[in-house]
Amino acid sequence: MAYYDKKYCIVTYGCQMNIHESEKLGGILAEMGFTAVNDVKLADIVVFNTCCIRENAEKRAEGNIGALKKLKHAKSDMIIAVGGCMTQQKGYAEKLTDKFPFVDIVFGTHNLEDFKDFIVRRLEDKKHVISVSDGDNRIKEGTPKLRSSFPNGWVNVNYGCNNFCSYCIVPYVRGREKSRDMGAILSECQELVDAGYKEITLLGQNVNSYGKDLGNADFADLIEKVSAIEGDFRLRFMTNHPKDLSEKLIAAVAKSDKTCKSIHLPVQAGSNRILKLMNRHYTREDYLKEVELLRKYMPDIAISTDIMVGFPTETESDFEDTLDLVRQVKFAGAFTFVYSPRKGTPAATMDGQIPSEISKRRIIRLIDMQNAENRRQSKAYLNRTIEILCEGFDSRKGKYLGRDTYGRMAYFDGKTNLIGKFVKVKITKTGGISLMGEVADIGE
Ligand code: SAH
Ligand code: SF4
Ligand code: F3S
């Protein structure tokens, strides 16, 4: 058919979940015969895979959708599709089509697998397609994927979230937690290893609750089973929830040679009062105990986190509690955010919203503290030779890059293509969070 020679461009916002879902959208389009391009201006089909975790994520997406108006005007047969978390918000599809009437397809997070039908309908019936559903409990297997993260392969283990942290939109736009069948996960991992992938990242909003709805397995069992796949690869997983992290899982990670000795364990805040208001179901003492347990099993484990400042009613002393926790834990890295009210979540209507000047001052102090820690940890790498999985080439820096088992990023020169190889790199320079080095040995 004529449309098989069309070009498409997918613009992705948000988390790893969305990055992986864009690989599925790419898989569907590639299977239909379309070709990927990197520039929206060259594309006949532009797909926005959106995020609404914070207001600025939405603003960025809306700005970029709006910017296509002129292009669409000049090229009327161009198709613009918008999907992802933003469109899944109550009433948002109507708002979007009012604001951007030139958008052709609006779809949600629960019906991404039907994307082929939406494109065909748009091409054949020439009608706008607006299809956002609430989703059901089934997981659709077999969606094609055009992977873009070699040598890392993303693998979904569970979808959705049941936690309803009081600030968070994810449970509303991704639906209830659903675990994927273990057999399906294991065969996808096996396929990746067979295809030469060197790193597998198991994905879920809260991987620690994997299997709760299946009843016959948990995440620790899954780690053990994936680790038993033969081959030269690393295993990572994200994200963890402190209320569900078990000693059984910590022991399984410690025992598995393939599992990287790093964990992302979002703490969000260091004040018990704020943690309670956030509906996180743990205290700072619980969190610190987990850190201790992780380090008992794996003294060198790298612990990274997410932290939010400016949650409603956060006082200076609550914020000091967060700084104090950061000081105590010595995180290997932290993603820091200013709280952003999300419509429909309980926190958005709480009294005591914090003025942005105060939040901004707080986040600067937090970032400064974490940066100093990053520098301190990086410095310890100087003159050491470490094993890096080369993940890509940074054309701006003109260097290859990759991470060690702790997730620390290093840049280095290479004369041959090193992507997908485990290389020994001698660290010669350290800066902020990343390292610079020279290749000492190239593995297989
Ligand atoms: N499921 C994961 C990640 C969810 S989103 C988890 O629970 O850890 C990633 C991060 O975004 C969260 O950890 C949180 O720090 C931040 N975040 C979520 N909602 C936010 C909001 N309304 N404002 C600011 N940051 C937010
Ligand atoms: Fe959001 Fe909390 Fe679920 Fe994470 S665990 S996705 S922060 S509701
Ligand atoms: Fe954003 Fe949706 Fe992920 S809201 S952070 S893309 S789950």
Coordinates of C-alpha atoms and ligand atoms in Angstrom, one line a residue:
M1 CA 0.0 0.0 0.0
A2 CA 1.1 3.5 -0.7
Y3 CA 1.6 4.6 2.9
Y4 CA 4.3 2.0 3.4
D5 CA 7.0 4.4 2.2
K6 CA 6.2 7.0 4.9
K7 CA 8.6 8.2 7.5
Y8 CA 7.9 8.4 11.2
C9 CA 9.4 10.2 14.2
I10 CA 8.6 9.4 17.8
V11 CA 9.2 12.1 20.4
T12 CA 9.4 10.6 24.0
Y13 CA 9.0 12.3 27.3
G14 CA 9.1 10.8 30.8
C15 CA 10.5 7.7 32.4
Q16 CA 12.0 4.4 31.2
M17 CA 8.5 3.0 31.0
N18 CA 7.8 5.5 28.2
I19 CA 11.1 5.0 26.5
H20 CA 10.3 1.3 26.3
E21 CA 6.8 2.0 25.1
S22 CA 8.1 4.1 22.4
E23 CA 10.1 1.0 21.3
K24 CA 6.8 -0.7 21.0
L25 CA 5.3 2.1 19.0
G26 CA 8.4 2.0 16.8
G27 CA 8.0 -1.8 16.4
I28 CA 4.4 -1.4 15.3
L29 CA 5.2 1.3 12.7
A30 CA 8.3 -0.6 11.5
E31 CA 6.3 -3.7 11.0
M32 CA 3.8 -1.7 8.9
G33 CA 6.8 -0.8 6.7
F34 CA 7.4 2.8 7.9
T35 CA 10.9 4.1 8.3
A36 CA 12.2 6.0 11.4
V37 CA 13.7 9.5 11.1
N38 CA 15.1 11.7 13.9
D39 CA 13.7 15.0 12.8
V40 CA 10.0 15.8 13.0
K41 CA 10.4 18.0 9.9
L42 CA 11.2 15.0 7.8
A43 CA 8.4 12.9 9.1
D44 CA 5.0 12.0 7.7
I45 CA 3.9 10.6 11.0
V46 CA 4.9 12.3 14.3
V47 CA 4.1 10.5 17.5
F48 CA 4.3 12.3 20.9
N49 CA 4.6 9.8 23.8
T50 CA 3.9 12.1 26.7
C51 CA 4.5 12.4 30.5
C52 CA 2.5 14.3 33.1
I53 CA 4.5 13.6 36.2
R54 CA 5.2 17.4 36.7
E55 CA 3.8 20.5 35.1
N56 CA 7.0 21.2 33.2
A57 CA 6.9 17.8 31.5
E58 CA 3.4 18.7 30.2
K59 CA 4.4 22.2 29.2
R60 CA 7.3 20.9 27.2
A61 CA 5.2 18.4 25.3
E62 CA 2.4 20.9 24.6
G63 CA 4.9 23.5 23.4
N64 CA 6.4 20.9 20.9
I65 CA 3.0 19.8 19.7
G66 CA 1.9 23.4 19.2
A67 CA 5.1 24.1 17.2
L68 CA 4.0 21.6 14.6
K69 CA 1.0 23.6 13.6
K70 CA 2.8 25.4 10.8
L71 CA 4.4 22.2 9.5
K72 CA 1.0 20.5 9.5
H73 CA -0.5 23.4 7.6
A74 CA 2.1 23.1 4.9
K75 CA 1.9 19.3 4.7
S76 CA -1.8 18.4 5.2
D77 CA -1.3 14.7 4.8
M78 CA 1.0 14.6 7.8
I79 CA -0.3 12.6 10.8
I80 CA 0.2 13.9 14.3
A81 CA -0.5 11.4 17.1
V82 CA -0.4 12.1 20.8
G83 CA -0.4 9.3 23.4
G84 CA 1.1 8.5 26.8
C85 CA 0.3 9.5 30.3
M86 CA -0.8 13.1 29.5
T87 CA -3.7 12.0 27.3
Q88 CA -4.8 9.5 29.9
Q89 CA -5.8 12.2 32.4
K90 CA -9.5 12.7 32.9
G91 CA -10.9 15.1 30.3
Y92 CA -7.5 15.8 28.8
A93 CA -8.2 14.3 25.3
E94 CA -11.0 16.9 24.8
K95 CA -8.8 19.7 26.1
L96 CA -6.0 18.6 23.7
T97 CA -8.2 18.5 20.6
D98 CA -9.7 21.9 21.5
K99 CA -6.3 23.4 21.9
F100 CA -4.6 21.6 19.0
P101 CA -7.4 20.7 16.5
F102 CA -4.7 19.7 14.0
V103 CA -3.8 16.6 16.0
D104 CA -5.1 13.5 14.2
I105 CA -4.8 10.7 16.7
V106 CA -5.2 10.7 20.5
F107 CA -4.6 7.5 22.3
G108 CA -3.8 6.4 25.9
T109 CA -1.5 4.2 27.9
H110 CA -3.9 1.2 27.9
N111 CA -4.4 0.9 24.1
L112 CA -0.9 1.5 22.7
E113 CA -1.0 -2.1 21.3
D114 CA -3.8 -1.0 19.0
F115 CA -1.8 1.8 17.4
K116 CA -1.6 0.1 14.1
D117 CA -5.5 0.3 13.8
F118 CA -5.4 3.9 14.7
I119 CA -3.0 4.7 11.9
V120 CA -4.9 2.6 9.4
R121 CA -8.2 4.3 10.4
R122 CA -6.7 7.7 10.0
L123 CA -5.1 6.9 6.6
E124 CA -8.2 5.1 5.2
D125 CA -11.2 6.9 6.7
K126 CA -9.4 10.3 6.9
K127 CA -11.2 10.8 10.3
H128 CA -9.7 11.9 13.5
V129 CA -9.2 9.0 16.0
I130 CA -9.7 9.7 19.6
S131 CA -9.4 6.5 21.7
V132 CA -8.4 6.6 25.3
S133 CA -9.7 3.7 27.4
D134 CA -9.6 3.0 31.1
G135 CA -7.9 -0.3 30.6
D136 CA -8.6 -3.8 31.9
N137 CA -6.6 -6.3 33.7
R138 CA -5.1 -8.2 30.8
I139 CA -1.5 -7.8 29.6
K140 CA -1.2 -8.0 25.9
E141 CA 1.9 -9.9 24.9
G142 CA 3.5 -10.1 21.5
T143 CA 3.7 -6.4 20.6
P144 CA 6.6 -5.9 18.2
K145 CA 9.5 -3.8 19.5
L146 CA 12.1 -1.8 17.7
R147 CA 14.7 -1.6 20.4
S148 CA 16.8 1.6 20.6
S149 CA 18.9 1.1 23.7
F150 CA 21.4 -1.7 22.6
P151 CA 23.3 -3.1 24.5
N152 CA 20.6 -2.6 27.1
G153 CA 17.2 -4.2 26.8
W154 CA 14.2 -3.0 28.8
V155 CA 11.8 -5.7 30.0
N156 CA 8.5 -4.9 31.7
V157 CA 7.8 -7.0 34.8
N158 CA 4.7 -5.1 36.1
Y159 CA 2.5 -2.3 34.9
G160 CA 0.6 0.3 36.8
C161 CA 0.7 1.2 40.5
N162 CA -1.4 0.7 43.5
N163 CA 0.4 3.0 45.9
F164 CA -1.3 6.3 45.5
C165 CA 1.4 8.5 46.9
S166 CA -0.5 11.6 47.6
Y167 CA 1.4 13.8 45.1
C168 CA 1.6 11.3 42.2
I169 CA -0.5 11.1 39.0
V170 CA 0.9 7.7 37.9
P171 CA -1.8 5.4 39.5
Y172 CA -4.5 7.5 37.7
V173 CA -2.9 7.4 34.3
R174 CA -1.4 3.9 34.4
G175 CA -4.1 2.0 36.3
R176 CA -3.8 -0.7 38.8
E177 CA -0.8 -2.9 39.3
K178 CA -0.6 -6.0 37.0
S179 CA 2.3 -8.5 37.0
R180 CA 3.4 -10.0 33.8
D181 CA 3.6 -13.8 33.5
M182 CA 7.1 -15.0 34.6
G183 CA 7.4 -17.3 31.6
A184 CA 6.9 -14.4 29.3
I185 CA 9.5 -12.3 31.1
L186 CA 12.0 -15.1 31.1
S187 CA 11.6 -15.8 27.4
E188 CA 12.0 -12.1 26.6
C189 CA 15.2 -12.0 28.7
Q190 CA 16.5 -15.2 26.9
E191 CA 15.8 -13.7 23.5
L192 CA 17.7 -10.5 24.5
V193 CA 20.7 -12.6 25.6
D194 CA 20.6 -14.7 22.5
A195 CA 20.5 -11.5 20.4
G196 CA 23.7 -10.2 22.0
Y197 CA 22.2 -7.7 24.5
K198 CA 24.6 -7.3 27.5
E199 CA 22.3 -5.6 30.0
I200 CA 18.8 -6.3 30.9
T201 CA 16.8 -3.8 33.0
L202 CA 13.6 -5.1 34.6
L203 CA 11.0 -2.4 34.7
G204 CA 8.0 -1.5 36.9
Q205 CA 6.7 1.5 38.9
N206 CA 7.3 -0.7 41.9
V207 CA 9.2 -3.9 41.0
N208 CA 9.2 -5.0 44.6
S209 CA 5.5 -5.8 44.5
Y210 CA 6.0 -8.1 41.4
G211 CA 3.9 -11.2 41.7
K212 CA 1.6 -10.1 44.5
D213 CA -1.3 -10.5 42.1
L214 CA 0.0 -13.8 40.7
G215 CA 0.3 -15.4 44.1
N216 CA 3.0 -17.9 43.2
A217 CA 6.2 -15.9 42.8
D218 CA 7.9 -12.7 44.0
F219 CA 10.5 -10.4 42.6
A220 CA 13.4 -12.2 44.4
D221 CA 12.4 -15.4 42.6
L222 CA 12.4 -13.5 39.3
I223 CA 15.9 -12.1 40.0
E224 CA 17.1 -15.6 40.7
K225 CA 15.5 -17.1 37.5
V226 CA 16.8 -14.3 35.2
S227 CA 20.3 -14.6 36.8
A228 CA 20.3 -18.3 35.9
I229 CA 20.1 -17.5 32.2
E230 CA 23.4 -18.5 30.7
G231 CA 25.5 -15.8 29.0
D232 CA 27.6 -12.7 29.6
F233 CA 25.1 -10.0 30.7
R234 CA 24.3 -7.7 33.5
L235 CA 21.0 -7.4 35.3
R236 CA 19.4 -4.2 36.6
F237 CA 15.9 -3.3 37.9
M238 CA 13.9 -0.3 38.7
T239 CA 12.1 1.2 40.6
N240 CA 12.0 0.0 44.2
H241 CA 9.6 1.1 46.9
P242 CA 11.1 1.2 50.4
K243 CA 7.9 -0.1 51.9
D244 CA 8.1 -3.3 49.8
L245 CA 11.9 -4.0 49.7
S246 CA 12.4 -7.4 51.3
E247 CA 15.5 -9.0 52.9
K248 CA 14.8 -11.9 50.5
L249 CA 15.3 -9.6 47.5
I250 CA 18.4 -8.1 49.0
A251 CA 19.9 -11.6 49.6
A252 CA 19.0 -12.6 46.0
V253 CA 20.7 -9.5 44.6
A254 CA 23.8 -10.1 46.8
K255 CA 24.0 -13.8 45.6
S256 CA 23.5 -13.1 41.9
D257 CA 26.8 -12.4 40.1
K258 CA 24.9 -11.0 37.2
T259 CA 22.9 -8.4 39.1
C260 CA 24.6 -5.0 39.4
K261 CA 25.5 -3.8 42.8
S262 CA 23.4 -0.7 42.6
I263 CA 19.8 0.1 43.7
H264 CA 17.5 3.0 43.0
L265 CA 15.5 3.4 46.2
P266 CA 13.4 6.7 46.1
V267 CA 13.2 8.2 49.6
Q268 CA 11.3 11.4 48.6
A269 CA 11.7 13.1 52.0
G270 CA 13.6 12.8 55.3
S271 CA 10.8 14.0 57.6
N272 CA 8.4 11.5 59.0
R273 CA 5.6 14.0 59.1
I274 CA 6.0 14.7 55.3
L275 CA 6.4 11.0 54.5
K276 CA 3.1 10.4 56.2
L277 CA 1.4 13.1 54.3
M278 CA 2.9 11.7 51.1
N279 CA 1.3 8.3 52.0
R280 CA 4.6 6.5 51.6
H281 CA 4.1 4.0 54.4
Y282 CA 7.6 4.1 55.9
T283 CA 9.6 6.3 58.2
R284 CA 13.1 7.7 57.9
E285 CA 14.1 5.1 60.5
D286 CA 12.7 2.3 58.3
Y287 CA 14.6 3.7 55.3
L288 CA 17.9 4.0 57.2
K289 CA 17.5 0.4 58.4
E290 CA 17.1 -0.7 54.8
V291 CA 20.2 1.1 53.8
E292 CA 22.0 -0.6 56.6
L293 CA 20.7 -4.0 55.6
L294 CA 21.7 -3.4 51.9
R295 CA 25.2 -2.5 53.1
K296 CA 25.4 -5.5 55.4
Y297 CA 24.8 -7.8 52.4
M298 CA 26.7 -5.7 49.9
P299 CA 29.1 -3.3 51.6
D300 CA 29.9 -1.5 48.4
I301 CA 26.4 -1.2 46.9
A302 CA 25.6 2.1 45.3
I303 CA 22.3 3.5 46.5
S304 CA 20.6 6.2 44.4
T305 CA 17.3 8.0 45.1
D306 CA 14.6 10.4 44.2
I307 CA 13.9 13.4 46.5
M308 CA 11.2 16.0 46.4
V309 CA 11.3 19.4 48.0
G310 CA 8.4 21.8 48.7
F311 CA 5.7 19.3 49.4
P312 CA 2.7 21.1 51.0
T313 CA 3.4 22.2 54.5
E314 CA 7.1 21.4 54.3
T315 CA 8.9 23.5 57.0
E316 CA 12.5 24.5 57.2
S317 CA 12.9 21.9 59.8
D318 CA 11.3 19.1 57.6
F319 CA 13.7 20.1 54.9
E320 CA 16.6 19.9 57.3
D321 CA 15.5 16.4 58.0
T322 CA 15.9 15.6 54.3
L323 CA 19.4 17.1 54.2
D324 CA 20.3 15.2 57.3
L325 CA 19.2 11.9 55.7
V326 CA 21.1 12.7 52.6
R327 CA 24.2 13.4 54.7
Q328 CA 23.8 10.1 56.5
V329 CA 23.1 7.8 53.6
K330 CA 25.8 9.2 51.2
F331 CA 23.8 8.5 48.0
A332 CA 25.6 7.5 44.8
G333 CA 23.2 9.8 43.0
A334 CA 19.9 11.6 43.5
F335 CA 17.2 12.9 41.2
T336 CA 15.8 16.0 42.8
F337 CA 12.5 17.6 42.1
V338 CA 10.5 20.6 43.2
Y339 CA 7.0 19.3 44.1
S340 CA 4.5 20.1 41.3
P341 CA 0.7 19.9 42.1
R342 CA -1.1 17.4 39.9
K343 CA -4.8 17.9 39.4
G344 CA -6.8 15.0 40.9
T345 CA -4.2 14.0 43.5
P346 CA -4.8 14.6 47.2
A347 CA -1.7 16.8 47.7
A348 CA -2.9 19.3 45.1
T349 CA -5.7 20.5 47.3
M350 CA -3.8 20.3 50.6
D351 CA -3.4 23.5 52.6
G352 CA 0.1 24.9 52.9
Q353 CA 1.3 24.9 49.3
I354 CA 4.9 26.2 49.3
P355 CA 5.9 29.3 47.3
S356 CA 8.2 28.5 44.5
E357 CA 11.0 30.8 45.7
I358 CA 11.3 28.8 48.9
S359 CA 11.3 25.4 47.0
K360 CA 13.9 26.7 44.6
R361 CA 16.2 27.8 47.5
R362 CA 15.7 24.4 49.1
I363 CA 16.5 22.4 46.0
I364 CA 19.7 24.4 45.3
R365 CA 20.9 23.6 48.8
L366 CA 20.0 19.9 48.3
I367 CA 21.7 19.7 44.9
D368 CA 24.8 21.4 46.3
M369 CA 25.0 18.9 49.0
Q370 CA 24.6 15.9 46.7
N371 CA 27.0 17.3 44.1
A372 CA 29.7 17.5 46.8
E373 CA 29.0 13.9 47.6
N374 CA 29.2 12.9 43.9
R375 CA 32.5 14.6 43.6
R376 CA 33.8 12.8 46.7
Q377 CA 32.7 9.4 45.4
S378 CA 34.1 10.1 41.9
K379 CA 37.5 11.1 43.3
A380 CA 37.8 7.7 44.9
Y381 CA 37.9 6.2 41.4
L382 CA 41.0 8.0 40.4
N383 CA 43.7 5.7 39.0
R384 CA 41.5 2.6 39.5
T385 CA 40.8 0.3 36.6
I386 CA 37.1 -0.6 36.4
E387 CA 34.9 -2.7 34.1
I388 CA 32.5 -0.7 32.0
L389 CA 29.8 -1.9 29.6
C390 CA 30.2 0.4 26.6
E391 CA 26.7 1.8 25.9
G392 CA 27.2 4.3 23.2
F393 CA 29.2 7.1 21.7
D394 CA 28.8 10.7 22.7
S395 CA 29.3 12.7 19.5
R396 CA 29.5 16.0 21.3
K397 CA 32.4 14.8 23.5
G398 CA 33.8 12.5 20.8
K399 CA 34.1 9.7 23.3
Y400 CA 32.5 6.4 24.1
L401 CA 30.6 6.1 27.3
G402 CA 29.3 3.4 29.6
R403 CA 28.7 2.5 33.2
D404 CA 30.3 0.2 35.8
T405 CA 28.3 -2.2 38.0
Y406 CA 27.5 0.7 40.4
G407 CA 26.0 2.7 37.6
R408 CA 28.8 5.3 37.5
M409 CA 29.3 6.8 34.1
A410 CA 32.7 6.9 32.4
Y411 CA 33.9 8.4 29.1
F412 CA 36.8 7.1 27.2
D413 CA 38.4 7.0 23.7
G414 CA 38.3 4.0 21.4
K415 CA 39.7 3.3 18.0
T416 CA 37.2 0.5 17.1
N417 CA 33.5 0.3 17.8
L418 CA 33.2 -0.6 21.5
I419 CA 29.4 -0.5 21.9
G420 CA 28.2 -3.6 23.6
K421 CA 31.6 -4.6 24.8
F422 CA 32.8 -4.9 28.4
V423 CA 36.0 -2.9 28.6
K424 CA 38.5 -2.3 31.3
V425 CA 38.9 1.5 31.7
K426 CA 41.6 3.2 33.8
I427 CA 40.2 6.3 35.4
T428 CA 42.5 9.3 34.8
K429 CA 40.3 12.2 35.6
T430 CA 37.2 12.7 37.8
G431 CA 34.8 15.6 37.7
G432 CA 31.2 15.9 39.0
I433 CA 29.4 12.6 38.8
S434 CA 31.1 11.1 35.8
L435 CA 34.6 9.8 35.1
M436 CA 37.1 10.1 32.3
G437 CA 39.5 7.3 31.5
E438 CA 41.6 5.3 29.1
V439 CA 40.8 1.8 27.8
A440 CA 43.2 -0.7 29.4
D441 CA 41.7 -3.8 27.9
I442 CA 38.9 -4.7 25.5
G443 CA 36.9 -7.8 26.4
E444 CA 34.8 -10.0 24.1
Ligands
SAH1 N1 7.3 4.7 40.6 C1 8.5 5.3 40.9 C2 8.8 6.6 40.2 C3 7.6 7.5 39.9 S1 7.9 9.1 39.2 C4 8.7 5.5 42.4 O1 7.7 5.4 43.1 O2 9.8 5.7 42.8 C5 9.6 9.5 39.5 C6 9.8 10.5 40.5 O3 9.1 11.7 40.2 C7 9.2 10.1 41.9 O4 10.1 9.3 42.6 C8 9.1 11.5 42.6 O5 10.3 11.9 43.2 C9 8.9 12.4 41.4 N2 7.5 12.9 41.4 C10 6.4 12.2 41.3 N3 5.3 13.0 41.4 C11 5.8 14.3 41.5 C12 5.2 15.6 41.6 N4 3.9 15.8 41.6 N5 6.0 16.7 41.7 C13 7.3 16.5 41.7 N6 7.9 15.3 41.6 C14 7.2 14.2 41.5
SF4_2 FE1 3.8 7.3 42.0 FE2 4.2 6.4 44.4 FE3 3.3 4.8 42.5 FE4 5.8 5.7 42.5 S1 4.9 4.3 44.0 S2 4.4 5.6 40.8 S3 5.6 7.7 43.3 S4 2.2 6.5 43.3
F3S3 FE1 5.7 10.3 33.3 FE2 4.0 8.4 32.9 FE3 6.5 7.8 33.4 S1 3.6 10.3 34.0 S2 7.2 9.5 34.7 S3 5.8 8.8 31.7 S4 4.7 6.6 34.1

